[in-house]
Amino acid sequence: MAVDATSIPTGERRGVAGTPFDFRTPRAIGERVRDGRDDQIAIGRGYDHNFILRGDPGVLRPAAVLSDPASGRVMKLSVTAPGLQLYAGNFLNGAQPGKGGRLYRQGDAVCLEPQAWPDTPNRSDFPSARLNPGQQWESVMRFAFSIR
């Protein structure tokens, strides 16, 4: 979903084909993040965008697969949420030490955040996230780990 200069969704739903957002086939997350030709990559300083998920919200369905070719580790994520925010550590600046004292730099992380579409309360054209008094809301995310 496209965002404006302040990272608020514009409402424009863009296709991913031919863009750095096309992960329909396996690709390294950082492979195309330095391609400044895509205005959305420039705005977010990388990936910090909501992906609109196919299928019915509320129904558990596949959302993402992450894998590490070197170790063979695989993580599969299934969710009930209507969207998935991909954030890739764009604002890490090397000032925060992590494991083993290594400094975390831009692009040294990946977060997958199942959620309602950002700015939903302000957008009547987005699926509602309204919860009235007395109503319950449940969201499920299921992780499956394996080794290839």
XYZ file of N, CA, C and O in Angstrom:
592
model
N 0.848 -1.166 0.000
C 0.000 0.000 0.000
C 0.898 1.236 0.000
O 1.830 1.329 0.799
N 0.649 2.167 -0.874
C 1.469 3.370 -0.995
C 1.293 4.282 0.220
O 0.215 4.353 0.812
N 2.375 4.975 0.582
C 2.357 5.920 1.701
C 2.813 7.288 1.213
O 3.472 7.418 0.182
N 2.463 8.322 2.011
C 2.911 9.676 1.683
C 4.265 9.953 2.340
O 4.871 9.059 2.939
N 4.729 11.175 2.268
C 6.051 11.542 2.793
C 6.177 11.350 4.296
O 7.294 11.296 4.823
N 5.042 11.225 5.005
C 5.081 11.001 6.454
C 4.767 9.547 6.803
O 4.497 9.238 7.957
N 4.769 8.681 5.800
C 4.516 7.241 5.943
C 3.079 6.896 6.313
O 2.801 5.826 6.851
N 2.145 7.782 6.018
C 0.720 7.514 6.215
C 0.164 6.984 4.890
O 0.434 7.556 3.832
N -0.609 5.897 4.916
C -1.158 5.352 3.670
C -1.983 6.382 2.905
O -2.759 7.132 3.492
N -1.775 6.395 1.584
C -2.519 7.312 0.724
C -3.858 6.729 0.295
O -4.713 7.459 -0.186
N -4.004 5.416 0.426
C -5.205 4.740 -0.057
C -4.969 4.081 -1.405
O -5.747 3.244 -1.836
N -3.873 4.457 -2.073
C -3.546 3.856 -3.365
C -3.044 2.427 -3.155
O -2.119 2.189 -2.393
N -3.687 1.518 -3.844
C -3.295 0.106 -3.776
C -2.519 -0.213 -5.043
O -3.097 -0.279 -6.118
N -1.217 -0.368 -4.896
C -0.348 -0.623 -6.040
C -0.047 -2.109 -6.173
O 0.149 -2.799 -5.186
N 0.031 -2.565 -7.406
C 0.483 -3.927 -7.658
C 1.973 -4.026 -7.358
O 2.696 -3.019 -7.414
N 2.435 -5.221 -7.066
C 3.849 -5.398 -6.715
C 4.702 -5.839 -7.895
O 5.933 -5.758 -7.827
N 4.088 -6.300 -8.974
C 4.845 -6.826 -10.116
C 5.864 -5.802 -10.612
O 5.544 -4.636 -10.846
N 7.116 -6.252 -10.732
C 8.173 -5.395 -11.264
C 8.693 -4.343 -10.307
O 9.411 -3.440 -10.722
N 8.318 -4.435 -9.035
C 8.766 -3.450 -8.050
C 9.620 -4.141 -6.982
O 9.631 -5.366 -6.883
N 10.310 -3.356 -6.152
C 11.055 -3.954 -5.044
C 10.156 -4.629 -4.008
O 10.643 -5.275 -3.093
N 8.841 -4.495 -4.140
C 7.888 -5.092 -3.202
C 7.386 -6.456 -3.668
O 6.528 -7.049 -3.030
N 7.906 -6.945 -4.770
C 7.448 -8.218 -5.319
C 8.206 -9.373 -4.671
O 9.317 -9.715 -5.072
N 7.583 -9.983 -3.672
C 8.153 -11.137 -2.980
C 7.329 -12.392 -3.260
O 7.329 -13.329 -2.477
N 6.625 -12.394 -4.381
C 5.804 -13.564 -4.707
C 6.671 -14.781 -5.007
O 6.204 -15.905 -4.881
N 7.893 -14.563 -5.420
C 8.882 -15.635 -5.524
C 10.012 -15.271 -4.567
O 10.250 -14.087 -4.298
N 10.710 -16.265 -4.030
C 11.744 -15.970 -3.024
C 12.813 -15.000 -3.524
O 13.328 -15.146 -4.630
N 13.089 -13.994 -2.697
C 14.118 -12.992 -2.975
C 14.705 -12.566 -1.648
O 14.005 -12.534 -0.642
N 15.969 -12.185 -1.664
C 16.580 -11.615 -0.468
C 15.930 -10.264 -0.202
O 15.736 -9.464 -1.129
N 15.576 -9.989 1.042
C 14.900 -8.734 1.385
C 15.740 -7.531 0.988
O 15.241 -6.555 0.463
N 17.048 -7.599 1.202
C 17.919 -6.464 0.897
C 18.347 -6.348 -0.554
O 19.010 -5.381 -0.929
N 17.938 -7.285 -1.382
C 18.396 -7.322 -2.771
C 18.057 -6.065 -3.565
O 18.837 -5.603 -4.385
N 16.878 -5.503 -3.327
C 16.434 -4.353 -4.130
C 16.169 -3.103 -3.303
O 15.664 -2.123 -3.813
N 16.542 -3.140 -2.029
C 16.206 -2.025 -1.150
C 17.045 -0.769 -1.437
O 16.658 0.328 -1.069
N 18.155 -0.891 -2.104
C 18.986 0.270 -2.427
C 18.635 0.874 -3.785
O 19.270 1.806 -4.237
N 17.614 0.341 -4.424
C 17.175 0.853 -5.717
C 16.317 2.093 -5.479
O 15.152 2.002 -5.138
N 16.914 3.243 -5.645
C 16.245 4.511 -5.360
C 15.230 4.937 -6.394
O 14.644 6.008 -6.274
N 15.004 4.120 -7.409
C 14.030 4.503 -8.435
C 12.594 4.377 -7.962
O 11.694 4.985 -8.524
N 12.364 3.587 -6.921
C 11.000 3.417 -6.412
C 10.753 4.452 -5.324
O 11.432 4.464 -4.297
N 9.790 5.342 -5.547
C 9.531 6.416 -4.591
C 9.155 5.890 -3.210
O 9.461 6.515 -2.197
N 8.521 4.729 -3.144
C 8.105 4.185 -1.853
C 9.311 3.722 -1.023
O 9.328 3.884 0.197
N 10.311 3.173 -1.675
C 11.542 2.786 -0.974
C 12.237 4.043 -0.461
O 12.729 4.081 0.668
N 12.271 5.082 -1.254
C 12.906 6.340 -0.835
C 12.170 6.963 0.353
O 12.799 7.402 1.316
N 10.845 6.985 0.311
C 10.058 7.575 1.399
C 10.307 6.841 2.711
O 10.526 7.458 3.745
N 10.286 5.517 2.680
C 10.432 4.723 3.903
C 11.873 4.452 4.295
O 12.121 3.777 5.281
N 12.810 4.944 3.491
C 14.230 4.628 3.690
C 14.435 3.114 3.667
O 15.296 2.576 4.343
N 13.589 2.430 2.919
C 13.599 0.982 2.832
C 12.181 0.478 2.981
O 11.225 1.164 2.616
N 12.037 -0.705 3.569
C 10.714 -1.297 3.739
C 10.111 -0.901 5.086
O 10.672 -1.182 6.133
N 8.980 -0.253 5.025
C 8.133 0.030 6.183
C 6.731 0.227 5.628
O 6.180 1.320 5.652
N 6.192 -0.853 5.081
C 4.959 -0.785 4.305
C 4.024 -1.935 4.652
O 4.463 -3.030 4.989
N 2.735 -1.657 4.494
C 1.694 -2.649 4.719
C 1.408 -3.387 3.413
O 1.206 -2.760 2.376
N 1.400 -4.692 3.489
C 0.991 -5.519 2.364
C -0.447 -5.950 2.610
O -0.779 -6.425 3.695
N -1.293 -5.773 1.619
C -2.683 -6.204 1.697
C -2.697 -7.703 1.413
O -2.254 -8.141 0.352
N -3.182 -8.468 2.373
C -3.146 -9.919 2.242
C -4.373 -10.448 1.526
O -5.493 -9.967 1.744
N -4.156 -11.447 0.695
C -5.264 -12.115 0.014
C -6.017 -12.990 1.005
O -5.477 -13.419 2.014
N -7.253 -13.274 0.679
C -8.064 -14.133 1.527
C -8.903 -13.325 2.493
O -8.796 -12.108 2.578
N -9.727 -14.028 3.224
C -10.667 -13.387 4.129
C -10.030 -13.079 5.476
O -9.502 -13.994 6.128
N -10.073 -11.813 5.912
C -9.617 -11.500 7.267
C -10.408 -12.323 8.280
O -11.597 -12.594 8.081
N -9.740 -12.755 9.320
C -10.378 -13.589 10.324
C -10.148 -15.073 10.080
O -10.364 -15.888 10.969
N -9.718 -15.414 8.877
C -9.421 -16.807 8.525
C -7.904 -16.964 8.492
O -7.202 -16.185 7.840
N -7.403 -17.968 9.190
C -5.959 -18.213 9.214
C -5.491 -18.618 7.825
O -6.033 -19.555 7.235
N -4.506 -17.893 7.285
C -4.001 -18.162 5.942
C -2.531 -17.794 5.851
O -2.058 -16.956 6.625
N -1.782 -18.377 4.914
C -0.359 -18.068 4.783
C -0.140 -16.591 4.446
O -0.874 -16.013 3.648
N 0.866 -15.999 5.078
C 1.176 -14.592 4.826
C 2.612 -14.394 4.362
O 2.878 -13.518 3.537
N 3.563 -15.163 4.898
C 4.967 -14.950 4.549
C 5.794 -16.189 4.863
O 5.442 -16.973 5.743
N 6.887 -16.310 4.137
C 7.889 -17.340 4.403
C 9.241 -16.658 4.374
O 9.569 -15.964 3.405
N 10.006 -16.814 5.450
C 11.377 -16.317 5.497
C 12.295 -17.527 5.547
O 12.009 -18.499 6.257
N 13.397 -17.460 4.807
C 14.338 -18.577 4.844
C 15.763 -18.047 4.759
O 16.008 -16.968 4.217
N 16.676 -18.813 5.319
C 18.091 -18.490 5.284
C 18.800 -19.597 4.514
O 18.928 -20.712 5.021
N 19.244 -19.307 3.287
C 19.881 -20.347 2.480
C 21.134 -20.946 3.136
O 21.415 -22.124 2.962
N 21.864 -20.149 3.902
C 23.100 -20.644 4.510
C 22.838 -21.705 5.575
O 23.499 -22.739 5.616
N 21.867 -21.475 6.436
C 21.594 -22.409 7.534
C 20.479 -23.398 7.202
O 20.358 -24.425 7.841
N 19.641 -23.044 6.217
C 18.498 -23.879 5.888
C 17.275 -23.608 6.745
O 16.233 -24.228 6.555
N 17.390 -22.665 7.694
C 16.239 -22.367 8.555
C 15.118 -21.722 7.745
O 15.359 -20.896 6.877
N 13.874 -22.103 8.096
C 12.681 -21.578 7.432
C 11.660 -21.197 8.492
O 11.455 -21.935 9.456
N 11.039 -20.036 8.310
C 9.944 -19.622 9.172
C 8.742 -19.316 8.284
O 8.839 -18.508 7.360
N 7.627 -19.984 8.556
C 6.386 -19.715 7.845
C 5.438 -19.015 8.792
O 5.284 -19.424 9.946
N 4.801 -17.952 8.306
C 3.873 -17.169 9.108
C 2.492 -17.230 8.483
O 2.327 -16.930 7.296
N 1.510 -17.633 9.277
C 0.100 -17.587 8.870
C -0.612 -16.642 9.822
O -0.281 -16.574 11.008
N -1.601 -15.901 9.306
C -2.261 -14.868 10.105
C -3.747 -14.806 9.797
O -4.202 -15.292 8.766
N -4.480 -14.150 10.685
C -5.888 -13.848 10.436
C -6.089 -12.365 10.114
O -7.176 -11.966 9.731
N -5.060 -11.561 10.261
C -5.146 -10.112 10.042
C -5.309 -9.790 8.552
O -4.896 -10.571 7.690
N -5.871 -8.619 8.236
C -6.044 -8.236 6.837
C -4.772 -7.710 6.182
O -4.678 -7.631 4.966
N -3.776 -7.335 6.993
C -2.553 -6.768 6.434
C -1.320 -7.262 7.158
O -1.404 -7.824 8.258
N -0.170 -7.049 6.515
C 1.108 -7.428 7.103
C 2.097 -6.305 6.849
O 2.408 -5.994 5.690
N 2.544 -5.671 7.915
C 3.543 -4.613 7.808
C 4.920 -5.261 7.739
O 5.262 -6.107 8.558
N 5.702 -4.880 6.730
C 7.092 -5.315 6.609
C 7.968 -4.135 6.973
O 7.887 -3.076 6.352
N 8.786 -4.302 8.000
C 9.741 -3.272 8.418
C 11.118 -3.910 8.453
O 11.275 -5.004 9.009
N 12.096 -3.253 7.862
C 13.424 -3.854 7.734
C 14.527 -3.029 8.406
O 15.625 -2.911 7.880
N 14.237 -2.470 9.572
C 15.280 -1.798 10.349
C 15.809 -0.532 9.705
O 16.975 -0.177 9.896
N 14.980 0.179 8.985
C 15.415 1.348 8.225
C 15.973 2.473 9.088
O 16.753 3.286 8.615
N 15.560 2.535 10.337
C 15.966 3.657 11.177
C 17.000 3.263 12.229
O 17.310 4.054 13.115
N 17.537 2.061 12.105
C 18.672 1.693 12.961
C 19.883 2.468 12.455
O 20.112 2.572 11.254
N 20.665 3.008 13.380
C 21.752 3.895 12.952
C 23.139 3.493 13.443
O 24.084 4.283 13.362
N 23.301 2.300 13.972
C 24.610 1.867 14.437
C 24.941 2.321 15.841
O 26.040 2.081 16.332
N 24.004 2.970 16.519
C 24.258 3.461 17.873
C 23.861 2.451 18.945
O 24.283 2.569 20.086
N 23.057 1.465 18.569
C 22.537 0.501 19.542
C 23.310 -0.811 19.464
O 23.250 -1.496 18.456
N 24.033 -1.176 20.531
C 24.718 -2.469 20.496
C 23.725 -3.610 20.720
O 22.779 -3.484 21.476
N 23.976 -4.713 20.026
C 23.131 -5.885 20.145
C 23.917 -7.078 20.616
O 24.918 -6.939 21.334
N 23.516 -8.235 20.180
C 24.122 -9.500 20.578
C 25.629 -9.480 20.276
O 26.048 -9.112 19.178
N 26.419 -9.846 21.268
C 27.861 -9.890 21.088
C 28.490 -8.523 20.909
O 29.607 -8.411 20.421
N 27.768 -7.446 21.250
C 28.297 -6.094 21.108
C 28.235 -5.551 19.692
O 28.666 -4.430 19.432
N 27.682 -6.328 18.777
C 27.573 -5.870 17.380
C 26.592 -4.706 17.301
O 25.529 -4.740 17.892
N 26.967 -3.671 16.553
C 26.107 -2.506 16.405
C 25.054 -2.768 15.327
O 25.381 -3.224 14.236
N 23.797 -2.463 15.662
C 22.706 -2.649 14.715
C 22.657 -1.461 13.764
O 22.506 -0.322 14.192
N 22.746 -1.763 12.473
C 22.749 -0.737 11.444
C 21.493 -0.839 10.590
O 20.771 -1.829 10.652
N 21.311 0.167 9.748
C 20.160 0.183 8.854
C 20.099 -1.118 8.059
O 21.102 -1.549 7.487
N 18.946 -1.746 8.061
C 18.741 -2.975 7.307
C 19.150 -4.238 8.039
O 19.077 -5.326 7.477
N 19.570 -4.132 9.294
C 20.017 -5.308 10.044
C 18.887 -6.038 10.759
O 19.154 -6.869 11.619
N 17.655 -5.763 10.420
C 16.532 -6.413 11.095
C 15.390 -6.601 10.108
O 15.344 -5.949 9.058
N 14.491 -7.495 10.467
C 13.250 -7.629 9.711
C 12.133 -7.920 10.709
O 12.305 -8.714 11.634
N 11.035 -7.214 10.538
C 9.856 -7.406 11.383
C 8.658 -7.654 10.474
O 8.476 -6.945 9.485
N 7.871 -8.642 10.823
C 6.609 -8.910 10.141
C 5.512 -8.680 11.165
O 5.469 -9.369 12.183
N 4.655 -7.712 10.900
C 3.664 -7.271 11.879
C 2.252 -7.441 11.324
O 1.761 -6.580 10.599
N 1.570 -8.550 11.651
C 0.179 -8.717 11.215
C -0.692 -7.665 11.896
O -0.565 -7.428 13.101
N -1.565 -7.025 11.133
C -2.343 -5.931 11.706
C -3.479 -5.514 10.788
O -3.565 -5.950 9.650
N -4.321 -4.622 11.318
C -5.290 -3.927 10.475
C -4.502 -2.969 9.587
O -3.350 -2.654 9.871
N -5.105 -2.503 8.536
C -4.393 -1.563 7.672
C -4.113 -0.285 8.454
O -4.989 0.215 9.193
N -2.929 0.285 8.314
C -2.604 1.523 9.030
C -3.568 2.649 8.655
O -4.005 2.741 7.512
N -3.873 3.474 9.618
C -4.737 4.649 9.471
C -6.200 4.278 9.215
O -7.001 5.108 8.790
N -6.556 3.027 9.484
C -7.921 2.558 9.246
C -8.996 3.436 9.896
O -10.012 3.709 9.261
N -8.819 3.915 11.143
C -9.888 4.726 11.733
C -10.190 6.006 10.951
O -11.291 6.545 11.044
N -9.242 6.478 10.169
C -9.416 7.718 9.417
C -9.766 7.488 7.954
O -9.851 8.444 7.190
N -9.956 6.225 7.564
C -10.183 5.908 6.157
C -11.433 5.055 6.001
O -11.417 3.867 6.303
N -12.506 5.636 5.509
C -13.738 4.869 5.322
C -13.619 3.845 4.198
O -14.404 2.903 4.129
N -12.613 3.995 3.325
C -12.417 3.057 2.223
C -11.539 1.860 2.615
O -11.276 0.986 1.804
N -11.084 1.810 3.877
C -10.297 0.689 4.382
C -11.213 -0.217 5.201
O -12.209 0.247 5.764
N -10.853 -1.504 5.320
C -11.645 -2.371 6.198
C -11.646 -1.824 7.627
O -10.614 -1.370 8.120
N -12.774 -1.845 8.259
C -12.908 -1.273 9.593
C -12.158 -2.083 10.642
O -12.100 -3.313 10.576
N -11.619 -1.378 11.611
C -11.001 -2.012 12.777
C -11.769 -1.608 14.039
O -11.280 -1.765 15.151
N -12.963 -1.080 13.837
C -13.771 -0.601 14.961
C -14.191 -1.757 15.863
O -14.614 -2.814 15.392
N -14.093 -1.511 17.153
C -14.528 -2.477 18.157
C -15.448 -1.748 19.120
O -15.035 -0.820 19.815
N -16.693 -2.122 19.135
C -17.683 -1.477 19.995
C -17.633 -2.071 21.400
O -17.186 -3.199 21.589
N -18.112 -1.316 22.400
C -18.147 -1.854 23.760
C -18.860 -3.205 23.795
O -19.895 -3.386 23.156
N -18.259 -4.138 24.513
C -18.834 -5.464 24.643
C -18.406 -6.438 23.554
O -18.594 -7.637 23.692
N -17.859 -5.940 22.460
C -17.388 -6.820 21.397
C -16.007 -7.362 21.753
O -15.249 -6.719 22.479
N -15.700 -8.514 21.215
C -14.368 -9.099 21.384
C -13.665 -9.129 20.042
O -14.309 -9.232 18.991
N -12.357 -9.058 20.095
C -11.546 -9.127 18.885
C -10.444 -10.136 19.126
O -9.872 -10.207 20.216
N -10.179 -10.935 18.127
C -9.110 -11.922 18.230
C -8.313 -11.915 16.937
O -8.879 -11.829 15.848
N -7.023 -11.987 17.089
C -6.128 -12.090 15.945
C -5.146 -13.216 16.235
O -4.642 -13.334 17.354
N -4.893 -14.025 15.234
C -3.993 -15.165 15.410
C -2.840 -15.040 14.437
O -3.033 -14.685 13.268
N -1.637 -15.301 14.925
C -0.500 -15.474 14.039
C 0.194 -16.764 14.456
O 0.410 -17.008 15.640
N 0.445 -17.609 13.480
C 1.030 -18.910 13.731
C 2.380 -18.995 13.024
O 2.474 -18.728 11.819
N 3.395 -19.354 13.788
C 4.741 -19.523 13.253
C 5.032 -21.016 13.135
O 4.750 -21.778 14.068
N 5.619 -21.423 12.045
C 6.071 -22.800 11.861
C 7.536 -22.740 11.439
O 7.883 -22.068 10.472
N 8.388 -23.393 12.199
C 9.825 -23.380 11.940
C 10.279 -24.750 11.451
O 9.805 -25.779 11.933
N 11.202 -24.737 10.516
C 11.750 -25.992 9.990
C 13.152 -25.736 9.451
O 13.635 -24.609 9.443
N 13.768 -26.809 8.975
C 15.080 -26.719 8.340
C 14.984 -27.440 7.014
O 14.443 -28.543 6.926
N 15.486 -26.804 5.985
C 15.477 -27.430 4.649
C 16.624 -28.382 4.520
O 17.690 -28.200 4.969
